[in-house]
Amino acid sequence: MRSLLLLVSLGFAAADNGLAGWLRYAPLPSGSHSHYTRPSSILALNSTTSSPVYVAGQELQSGFKNILGDNIEIQHGGCQPSAVVVGTVAQYKDVCGGVEGIPELAEDGFWLSTKGKGVQILGQNDRGALYGAFEYISMLAQGNSSQVAYATNPSAPVRWVNQWDNMDGSIERGYGGASIFFANGTIVKDLSRAAQYARLLASIGLNAVVVNNVNANATTLTSENIEGLGKIADVFRPYGVQLGISLNFASPQTLGGLPTFDPLNSSVIAWWQNVTDEIYQRIPDMAGYLVKADSEGEPGPATYNRTLADAANLFAKAVKNYGGIVMFRAFVYNQLDESDWKADRAKAAVQFFGPLDGKFDSNVVVQIKYGPIDFQVREPTSPLFANLLNTNTAMELEVTQEYLGQQSHLLYLPPLWKTVLDFDLRVDGKQSIVRDIISGKRFDRPLGGWAAVVNVGTNTTWLGSHLAMSNLYAYGRLAWNPTNNVESILQDWIRLTFGFDLSVINGITKMSMDSWPAYESYSGNLGIQTLTDILYTHFGPNPASQDNNGWGQWTRADHLSVGMDRTVSNGTGYSGQYPAEIAAMYENIDTTPDNLLLWFHHVNWTHHLHSGKTVIQHFYDAHYAGAETAQTFLQTWESLKGKIDEERYNDVLTKLTFQSGHSIVWRDAINDFYWNMTGIPDDANRVGNHPWRVEAESMTLNGYKTYNVSPFEAASKSVAIVTSSNSTTGTATTKLEYPSGTYDLAVNYYDLYGGKSHWKVYLGDRLIGKWVGNNEDVLSHTPSIYLDGHSATRITFRGVSVNKGDTLKIVGTPDGVEPAPLDYISLLPPGIVD
Ligand code: GCU
């Protein structure tokens, strides 16, 4: 049993820019580890500096020094019972003779024993030994001195991360700065961040990084770049992290100059083999390839009427002799016509890949996104997991929060991932839990596992937000053992990242665990998907963007009804892609859970849910409840002031402040949109009724003019104001007719990319506050150049004393293309959020 030492708060922690992530090795409070026995030495059973065992020795030394204040010497030979020994089981046998009581370990597994005089950390291989060392250091850093002796193995061999880094240094769907690998078409010279990244990944048991975007650039494979990739692999190797490469299917033609890229053409086959040989010559342990083909405009085998299996096997054969594997993405779909009631993008993966089951070579793994569409806030488990019984599979997750707030909203993702990992697909009427399918266990497959799109960048927070790192940490921990409890993983991360103060642990736990339900509530509920702008930044609300285009993320909402009918009896037939028991559950509206109702059924807005509410009232209520929860994140964080170093405190504060305002933008946009569409009023009379607001367009304007915002629901009453020119100041004034008292003054404005406007707000002659439109510098999301749901922002001035009849004046100074836009002000009495 694990025993946590009684730890007291350290008081103010030192400034921290986030770079060390959860590997801070922060000192334990003095006096808290008196009964820990100091080891005589660290015995690292490999003296080659590039070996993970050597690195493990270094990490242990640094851990003891920083966490416990002990300087312990590292040795590389001799058997000492009172040492911390780290090495492989085989190395240990050589040095110390037999090993007793250690069960057979799987690849990358390890044995950790703190019982007896010393500590034994023994890996099945070098990498396993390093994993064990990190696990032991994590115990030390959490003040955990329990006596343990156990063996642990990863759930699956493939535990990869994908980076969507482009050769020019940009990152597709990356919110943490530029690439740590590439710039200007080639590999960067300073690879220190790449090494630090590998260290973080190794500490959570992840074993490979595909470094370039799935929308791959063929020039990644020039000889010069292969040499550069080799350098990345060199800095990864000491951490047991292998390098993988995304391929552009047309490379033989675009880079190689061949007339074709037909996967069955002999010159094409030879071209790929040559490139592969060249890569393995430089990187003998290259993990393998990742391929996106025939998807979203990427080239693929369809050009030559070849199958996706023909394509995958071409690469599989090229890497086979080197022990490489091919991760072949199942994210393949075509544009569709919404007027066809039966058309359904969710069906595409099974349609394309189902018939190919059993046709993939043994070193191919089909990489499947958790749901059938695209990383939405809630999706049913992809049915493809139940349709590939003779094919290796892996699950693809997204740590980068593409559709989920882009690291500018707090969202702890593992509870969402768990809905899929723990789902029992009942293949052939037998237990078929998704985590057992991807591990290879359920269908007895030799390979399988995990991939997550992570997209760290040069920002010292890695992902663009300190709190978002819990997702990366938890990804590794779940890939190792998906039955781990997501709340205890989170708390390990909090202790390692922020220390032991109980209010910090409880506060961040509560915020994080509430974050996905809150985001789902204000972004898109009942399985309708994230109602973000799918045609632009994927960030703020724009429900209309889902329909009337070929992308197939449809809601089919009109004034009467909403939802995709995916039944076999009357709809697209998608539910029939599941095994019988699951298909029957989703086919029937009565047995479909409310949270996926609109995914599977097309219903009237007045349809009653199992909860008893109508669909439309559920929308209204959920959006209010979700936005209200988001306000509590800010309050909780503010209650932790002084218990977290200022740098991280302030950085997170900025994001949570934004989120608290943006959740209201989401709430009002979605509610107004559907109220406008259905004409059905909110039972509680909140939607469209904002007694504490004064619209900017109703103020007296001087140098400002009105502006019709698009989409309309991204502005209160659909209208905002902008300065009449881009160079002259505007003022908006209004007389406040509220009872005298103390209020929070909220101002909703738009912060566009391409300018940093200034605003000042006065009550009479008194300056109440001022601010700058610099979201693009302090937040992490893709910015917008329009007044819309992405740029809509709220700032709040607290505790403003107002006398009835006071004149409120806002002065806006435009900058660049940003015309100091304003939407409305809200004068909020205590306890009111609007
Ligand atoms: C999403 C994402 C794209 C990405 C694609 C993929 O559609 O928006 O940027 O390329 O997924 O997973 O391939």
CSV table of N, CA and C in Angstrom, one decimal, residues 298-417:
chain,number,residue,atom,x,y,z
A,298,GLU,N,-5.1,14.7,-49.7
A,298,GLU,CA,-3.8,14.1,-49.7
A,298,GLU,C,-3.8,13.0,-50.8
A,299,PRO,N,-2.7,12.8,-51.5
A,299,PRO,CA,-2.6,11.8,-52.6
A,299,PRO,C,-2.7,10.4,-52.0
A,300,GLY,N,-3.1,9.5,-52.8
A,300,GLY,CA,-3.3,8.1,-52.3
A,300,GLY,C,-3.4,7.1,-53.4
A,301,PRO,N,-3.7,5.8,-53.1
A,301,PRO,CA,-3.7,4.8,-54.1
A,301,PRO,C,-4.9,4.9,-55.0
A,302,ALA,N,-6.0,5.6,-54.6
A,302,ALA,CA,-7.2,5.7,-55.4
A,302,ALA,C,-6.9,6.2,-56.8
A,303,THR,N,-5.9,7.1,-56.9
A,303,THR,CA,-5.5,7.6,-58.2
A,303,THR,C,-5.3,6.5,-59.2
A,304,TYR,N,-4.8,5.4,-58.7
A,304,TYR,CA,-4.5,4.3,-59.6
A,304,TYR,C,-5.4,3.1,-59.4
A,305,ASN,N,-6.5,3.4,-58.7
A,305,ASN,CA,-7.5,2.3,-58.5
A,305,ASN,C,-6.9,1.2,-57.6
A,306,ARG,N,-6.0,1.5,-56.8
A,306,ARG,CA,-5.4,0.5,-55.9
A,306,ARG,C,-6.1,0.7,-54.5
A,307,THR,N,-6.0,-0.3,-53.7
A,307,THR,CA,-6.6,-0.3,-52.4
A,307,THR,C,-5.7,0.4,-51.4
A,308,LEU,N,-6.3,0.7,-50.2
A,308,LEU,CA,-5.5,1.3,-49.1
A,308,LEU,C,-4.6,0.2,-48.6
A,309,ALA,N,-5.0,-1.0,-48.7
A,309,ALA,CA,-4.1,-2.1,-48.2
A,309,ALA,C,-2.9,-2.2,-49.2
A,310,ASP,N,-3.1,-2.0,-50.5
A,310,ASP,CA,-1.9,-2.0,-51.4
A,310,ASP,C,-0.9,-0.9,-51.0
A,311,ALA,N,-1.5,0.2,-50.6
A,311,ALA,CA,-0.6,1.3,-50.2
A,311,ALA,C,0.1,1.0,-48.9
A,312,ALA,N,-0.6,0.5,-47.9
A,312,ALA,CA,0.0,0.3,-46.6
A,312,ALA,C,1.1,-0.8,-46.8
A,313,ASN,N,0.8,-1.8,-47.5
A,313,ASN,CA,1.8,-2.9,-47.6
A,313,ASN,C,3.0,-2.6,-48.4
A,314,LEU,N,2.9,-1.6,-49.3
A,314,LEU,CA,4.1,-1.1,-50.0
A,314,LEU,C,5.1,-0.6,-49.0
A,315,PHE,N,4.7,0.1,-48.0
A,315,PHE,CA,5.6,0.7,-47.0
A,315,PHE,C,6.0,-0.4,-46.0
A,316,ALA,N,5.0,-1.3,-45.7
A,316,ALA,CA,5.3,-2.3,-44.7
A,316,ALA,C,6.4,-3.2,-45.2
A,317,LYS,N,6.4,-3.5,-46.5
A,317,LYS,CA,7.5,-4.4,-47.1
A,317,LYS,C,8.8,-3.6,-47.0
A,318,ALA,N,8.8,-2.3,-47.3
A,318,ALA,CA,10.1,-1.6,-47.3
A,318,ALA,C,10.7,-1.5,-45.9
A,319,VAL,N,9.9,-1.5,-44.9
A,319,VAL,CA,10.5,-1.3,-43.5
A,319,VAL,C,10.7,-2.7,-42.8
A,320,LYS,N,10.1,-3.7,-43.4
A,320,LYS,CA,10.0,-5.0,-42.6
A,320,LYS,C,11.3,-5.5,-42.1
A,321,ASN,N,12.3,-5.6,-43.0
A,321,ASN,CA,13.6,-6.2,-42.6
A,321,ASN,C,14.3,-5.3,-41.6
A,322,TYR,N,13.9,-4.1,-41.4
A,322,TYR,CA,14.5,-3.3,-40.4
A,322,TYR,C,13.7,-3.3,-39.1
A,323,GLY,N,12.6,-4.0,-39.0
A,323,GLY,CA,11.8,-4.1,-37.8
A,323,GLY,C,10.9,-2.9,-37.7
A,324,GLY,N,10.7,-2.2,-38.8
A,324,GLY,CA,9.8,-1.0,-38.7
A,324,GLY,C,8.4,-1.3,-38.9
A,325,ILE,N,7.5,-0.4,-38.5
A,325,ILE,CA,6.1,-0.7,-38.7
A,325,ILE,C,5.4,0.5,-39.5
A,326,VAL,N,4.3,0.3,-40.0
A,326,VAL,CA,3.5,1.3,-40.7
A,326,VAL,C,2.2,1.6,-40.0
A,327,MET,N,2.1,2.8,-39.5
A,327,MET,CA,0.8,3.3,-38.9
A,327,MET,C,0.0,3.9,-40.1
A,328,PHE,N,-1.1,3.2,-40.4
A,328,PHE,CA,-1.8,3.7,-41.6
A,328,PHE,C,-3.2,4.2,-41.1
A,329,ARG,N,-3.4,5.5,-41.4
A,329,ARG,CA,-4.6,6.2,-40.8
A,329,ARG,C,-5.9,5.8,-41.5
A,330,ALA,N,-6.9,5.6,-40.6
A,330,ALA,CA,-8.2,5.2,-41.1
A,330,ALA,C,-9.1,6.5,-41.3
A,331,PHE,N,-8.5,7.6,-41.2
A,331,PHE,CA,-9.2,8.9,-41.4
A,331,PHE,C,-9.4,9.2,-42.8
A,332,VAL,N,-10.2,8.4,-43.5
A,332,VAL,CA,-10.4,8.5,-45.0
A,332,VAL,C,-11.9,8.7,-45.2
A,333,TYR,N,-12.2,9.8,-45.9
A,333,TYR,CA,-13.6,10.0,-46.2
A,333,TYR,C,-13.7,10.9,-47.4
A,334,ASN,N,-14.9,11.0,-48.0
A,334,ASN,CA,-15.2,11.8,-49.2
A,334,ASN,C,-16.1,13.0,-48.8
A,335,GLN,N,-16.1,14.0,-49.6
A,335,GLN,CA,-17.2,15.0,-49.5
A,335,GLN,C,-18.5,14.4,-49.9
A,336,LEU,N,-19.6,14.9,-49.2
A,336,LEU,CA,-20.9,14.3,-49.4
A,336,LEU,C,-21.9,15.3,-49.6
A,337,ASP,N,-23.1,14.9,-50.1
A,337,ASP,CA,-24.2,15.8,-50.4
A,337,ASP,C,-25.3,15.7,-49.3
A,338,GLU,N,-25.5,16.8,-48.6
A,338,GLU,CA,-26.4,16.7,-47.5
A,338,GLU,C,-27.9,16.4,-47.9
A,339,SER,N,-28.2,16.7,-49.2
A,339,SER,CA,-29.6,16.4,-49.6
A,339,SER,C,-29.9,14.9,-49.6
A,340,ASP,N,-28.8,14.1,-49.6
A,340,ASP,CA,-29.0,12.7,-49.5
A,340,ASP,C,-29.1,12.3,-48.0
A,341,TRP,N,-30.3,11.9,-47.6
A,341,TRP,CA,-30.6,11.5,-46.2
A,341,TRP,C,-29.7,10.4,-45.7
A,342,LYS,N,-29.3,9.6,-46.6
A,342,LYS,CA,-28.5,8.4,-46.2
A,342,LYS,C,-27.0,8.7,-46.3
A,343,ALA,N,-26.6,9.8,-46.8
A,343,ALA,CA,-25.1,10.1,-46.8
A,343,ALA,C,-24.6,10.3,-45.4
A,344,ASP,N,-23.5,9.8,-45.1
A,344,ASP,CA,-23.0,9.9,-43.7
A,344,ASP,C,-21.5,9.7,-43.7
A,345,ARG,N,-20.8,10.7,-43.3
A,345,ARG,CA,-19.3,10.6,-43.2
A,345,ARG,C,-18.9,9.6,-42.1
A,346,ALA,N,-19.7,9.5,-41.1
A,346,ALA,CA,-19.4,8.6,-40.0
A,346,ALA,C,-19.2,7.1,-40.5
A,347,LYS,N,-19.8,6.8,-41.6
A,347,LYS,CA,-19.8,5.5,-42.1
A,347,LYS,C,-18.5,5.2,-42.9
A,348,ALA,N,-17.7,6.2,-43.2
A,348,ALA,CA,-16.7,6.1,-44.2
A,348,ALA,C,-15.6,5.1,-43.8
A,349,ALA,N,-15.1,5.2,-42.6
A,349,ALA,CA,-14.0,4.3,-42.2
A,349,ALA,C,-14.3,2.8,-42.4
A,350,VAL,N,-15.5,2.4,-41.9
A,350,VAL,CA,-15.8,1.0,-42.0
A,350,VAL,C,-16.0,0.7,-43.5
A,351,GLN,N,-16.6,1.6,-44.3
A,351,GLN,CA,-16.8,1.3,-45.7
A,351,GLN,C,-15.4,1.1,-46.4
A,352,PHE,N,-14.5,2.0,-46.1
A,352,PHE,CA,-13.2,1.8,-46.7
A,352,PHE,C,-12.4,0.7,-46.2
A,353,PHE,N,-12.3,0.5,-44.9
A,353,PHE,CA,-11.4,-0.4,-44.3
A,353,PHE,C,-12.0,-1.8,-44.0
A,354,GLY,N,-13.3,-1.9,-43.7
A,354,GLY,CA,-13.9,-3.1,-43.4
A,354,GLY,C,-13.6,-4.2,-44.4
A,355,PRO,N,-13.8,-4.0,-45.7
A,355,PRO,CA,-13.5,-5.0,-46.7
A,355,PRO,C,-12.1,-5.4,-46.8
A,356,LEU,N,-11.2,-4.6,-46.2
A,356,LEU,CA,-9.7,-4.9,-46.3
A,356,LEU,C,-9.2,-5.7,-45.1
A,357,ASP,N,-10.1,-6.0,-44.2
A,357,ASP,CA,-9.6,-6.7,-43.0
A,357,ASP,C,-8.9,-8.0,-43.3
A,358,GLY,N,-7.7,-8.2,-42.8
A,358,GLY,CA,-7.0,-9.4,-43.1
A,358,GLY,C,-6.0,-9.2,-44.3
A,359,LYS,N,-6.1,-8.1,-45.0
A,359,LYS,CA,-5.3,-7.9,-46.2
A,359,LYS,C,-4.1,-7.0,-45.9
A,360,PHE,N,-3.9,-6.6,-44.6
A,360,PHE,CA,-2.7,-5.8,-44.3
A,360,PHE,C,-1.6,-6.7,-43.8
A,361,ASP,N,-0.4,-6.3,-44.2
A,361,ASP,CA,0.8,-7.1,-43.7
A,361,ASP,C,0.8,-7.0,-42.2
A,362,SER,N,1.6,-7.9,-41.6
A,362,SER,CA,1.6,-8.1,-40.1
A,362,SER,C,2.3,-6.9,-39.4
A,363,ASN,N,3.1,-6.1,-40.1
A,363,ASN,CA,3.7,-4.9,-39.5
A,363,ASN,C,2.9,-3.6,-39.8
A,364,VAL,N,1.7,-3.7,-40.2
A,364,VAL,CA,0.8,-2.6,-40.4
A,364,VAL,C,-0.1,-2.5,-39.2
A,365,VAL,N,-0.3,-1.2,-38.8
A,365,VAL,CA,-1.3,-1.0,-37.7
A,365,VAL,C,-2.2,0.1,-38.3
A,366,VAL,N,-3.5,-0.2,-38.3
A,366,VAL,CA,-4.5,0.8,-38.7
A,366,VAL,C,-4.8,1.8,-37.5
A,367,GLN,N,-4.5,3.0,-37.7
A,367,GLN,CA,-4.6,4.1,-36.7
A,367,GLN,C,-6.0,4.8,-36.8
A,368,ILE,N,-6.8,4.6,-35.8
A,368,ILE,CA,-8.2,5.0,-35.9
A,368,ILE,C,-8.6,6.0,-34.8
A,369,LYS,N,-9.1,7.1,-35.3
A,369,LYS,CA,-9.5,8.2,-34.3
A,369,LYS,C,-10.6,7.6,-33.4
A,370,TYR,N,-10.7,8.1,-32.2
A,370,TYR,CA,-11.6,7.5,-31.2
A,370,TYR,C,-13.1,7.5,-31.6
A,371,GLY,N,-13.5,8.5,-32.4
A,371,GLY,CA,-14.8,8.5,-32.9
A,371,GLY,C,-14.8,8.5,-34.4
A,372,PRO,N,-16.0,8.3,-35.0
A,372,PRO,CA,-16.0,8.2,-36.5
A,372,PRO,C,-15.9,9.6,-37.2
A,373,ILE,N,-16.0,10.7,-36.5
A,373,ILE,CA,-15.9,12.0,-37.2
A,373,ILE,C,-14.5,12.6,-37.0
A,374,ASP,N,-14.4,13.3,-36.0
A,374,ASP,CA,-13.1,14.0,-35.9
A,374,ASP,C,-12.9,14.7,-34.5
A,375,PHE,N,-12.5,14.0,-33.5
A,375,PHE,CA,-12.1,14.6,-32.2
A,375,PHE,C,-13.2,15.5,-31.6
A,376,GLN,N,-14.5,15.1,-31.7
A,376,GLN,CA,-15.5,16.0,-31.2
A,376,GLN,C,-15.6,15.8,-29.7
A,377,VAL,N,-16.4,16.7,-29.1
A,377,VAL,CA,-16.5,16.8,-27.6
A,377,VAL,C,-17.2,15.5,-27.1
A,378,ARG,N,-18.0,14.9,-27.9
A,378,ARG,CA,-18.5,13.5,-27.6
A,378,ARG,C,-18.8,12.8,-28.9
A,379,GLU,N,-18.3,11.6,-29.0
A,379,GLU,CA,-18.6,10.8,-30.2
A,379,GLU,C,-18.8,9.4,-29.7
A,380,PRO,N,-19.6,8.6,-30.4
A,380,PRO,CA,-19.6,7.2,-30.0
A,380,PRO,C,-18.3,6.5,-30.4
A,381,THR,N,-18.0,5.4,-29.9
A,381,THR,CA,-16.7,4.7,-30.3
A,381,THR,C,-16.7,4.4,-31.7
A,382,SER,N,-15.6,4.6,-32.4
A,382,SER,CA,-15.6,4.3,-33.8
A,382,SER,C,-15.9,2.8,-34.0
A,383,PRO,N,-16.9,2.5,-34.9
A,383,PRO,CA,-17.2,1.1,-35.1
A,383,PRO,C,-16.1,0.3,-35.8
A,384,LEU,N,-15.2,1.0,-36.4
A,384,LEU,CA,-14.1,0.3,-37.1
A,384,LEU,C,-13.4,-0.6,-36.1
A,385,PHE,N,-13.3,-0.3,-34.8
A,385,PHE,CA,-12.6,-1.2,-33.9
A,385,PHE,C,-13.3,-2.5,-33.8
A,386,ALA,N,-14.6,-2.6,-34.2
A,386,ALA,CA,-15.3,-3.9,-34.1
A,386,ALA,C,-15.3,-4.5,-35.5
A,387,ASN,N,-14.7,-3.9,-36.5
A,387,ASN,CA,-14.8,-4.5,-37.8
A,387,ASN,C,-13.4,-5.0,-38.3
A,388,LEU,N,-12.4,-4.8,-37.6
A,388,LEU,CA,-11.1,-5.2,-38.0
A,388,LEU,C,-10.6,-6.3,-37.0
A,389,LEU,N,-11.0,-7.5,-37.3
A,389,LEU,CA,-10.7,-8.6,-36.4
A,389,LEU,C,-9.3,-9.3,-36.8
A,390,ASN,N,-8.9,-9.0,-38.0
A,390,ASN,CA,-7.6,-9.7,-38.4
A,390,ASN,C,-6.6,-8.6,-38.9
A,391,THR,N,-6.7,-7.5,-38.2
A,391,THR,CA,-5.8,-6.4,-38.6
A,391,THR,C,-5.4,-5.7,-37.3
A,392,ASN,N,-4.1,-5.3,-37.2
A,392,ASN,CA,-3.6,-4.6,-36.0
A,392,ASN,C,-4.3,-3.2,-35.9
A,393,THR,N,-4.7,-2.8,-34.8
A,393,THR,CA,-5.3,-1.4,-34.7
A,393,THR,C,-4.6,-0.6,-33.5
A,394,ALA,N,-4.7,0.7,-33.7
A,394,ALA,CA,-4.3,1.6,-32.6
A,394,ALA,C,-5.4,2.7,-32.5
A,395,MET,N,-5.5,3.3,-31.4
A,395,MET,CA,-6.4,4.4,-31.2
A,395,MET,C,-5.7,5.7,-31.4
A,396,GLU,N,-6.3,6.6,-32.1
A,396,GLU,CA,-5.7,8.0,-32.2
A,396,GLU,C,-6.5,9.0,-31.3
A,397,LEU,N,-5.7,9.6,-30.5
A,397,LEU,CA,-6.3,10.6,-29.6
A,397,LEU,C,-5.7,12.0,-30.0
A,398,GLU,N,-6.3,13.0,-29.4
A,398,GLU,CA,-5.7,14.4,-29.7
A,398,GLU,C,-5.5,15.0,-28.3
A,399,VAL,N,-4.2,15.2,-28.0
A,399,VAL,CA,-3.9,16.0,-26.8
A,399,VAL,C,-4.0,17.4,-27.1
A,400,THR,N,-3.6,17.8,-28.3
A,400,THR,CA,-3.9,19.2,-28.7
A,400,THR,C,-5.4,19.4,-28.8
A,401,GLN,N,-5.9,20.5,-28.3
A,401,GLN,CA,-7.4,20.6,-28.1
A,401,GLN,C,-8.0,21.3,-29.3
A,402,GLU,N,-7.8,20.7,-30.5
A,402,GLU,CA,-8.2,21.3,-31.7
A,402,GLU,C,-9.7,21.8,-31.7
A,403,TYR,N,-10.6,21.0,-31.4
A,403,TYR,CA,-12.0,21.4,-31.4
A,403,TYR,C,-12.5,21.6,-29.9
A,404,LEU,N,-11.6,21.6,-29.0
A,404,LEU,CA,-11.9,21.6,-27.6
A,404,LEU,C,-11.3,22.7,-26.9
A,405,GLY,N,-11.3,23.9,-27.4
A,405,GLY,CA,-10.9,25.1,-26.7
A,405,GLY,C,-9.4,25.5,-26.9
A,406,GLN,N,-8.7,24.7,-27.7
A,406,GLN,CA,-7.4,25.1,-28.1
A,406,GLN,C,-6.5,25.6,-27.0
A,407,GLN,N,-6.5,24.9,-25.8
A,407,GLN,CA,-5.7,25.3,-24.7
A,407,GLN,C,-6.0,26.6,-24.1
A,408,SER,N,-7.0,27.3,-24.7
A,408,SER,CA,-7.5,28.6,-24.1
A,408,SER,C,-8.7,28.3,-23.2
A,409,HIS,N,-9.2,27.1,-23.3
A,409,HIS,CA,-10.2,26.6,-22.3
A,409,HIS,C,-9.6,25.4,-21.6
A,410,LEU,N,-9.8,25.3,-20.3
A,410,LEU,CA,-9.4,24.2,-19.5
A,410,LEU,C,-10.2,23.0,-19.9
A,411,LEU,N,-9.5,21.9,-20.3
A,411,LEU,CA,-10.3,20.7,-20.6
A,411,LEU,C,-9.4,19.5,-20.3
A,412,TYR,N,-9.7,18.8,-19.2
A,412,TYR,CA,-8.9,17.6,-18.9
A,412,TYR,C,-9.6,16.4,-19.7
A,413,LEU,N,-8.9,15.9,-20.6
A,413,LEU,CA,-9.5,15.0,-21.6
A,413,LEU,C,-9.7,13.6,-21.2
A,414,PRO,N,-8.9,13.0,-20.3
A,414,PRO,CA,-9.1,11.6,-20.1
A,414,PRO,C,-10.5,11.1,-19.8
A,415,PRO,N,-11.3,11.8,-19.1
A,415,PRO,CA,-12.7,11.3,-18.9
A,415,PRO,C,-13.4,11.1,-20.2
A,416,LEU,N,-13.1,12.0,-21.2
A,416,LEU,CA,-13.7,11.8,-22.5
A,416,LEU,C,-13.1,10.5,-23.2
A,417,TRP,N,-11.8,10.4,-23.1
A,417,TRP,CA,-11.1,9.2,-23.7
A,417,TRP,C,-11.6,7.9,-23.1
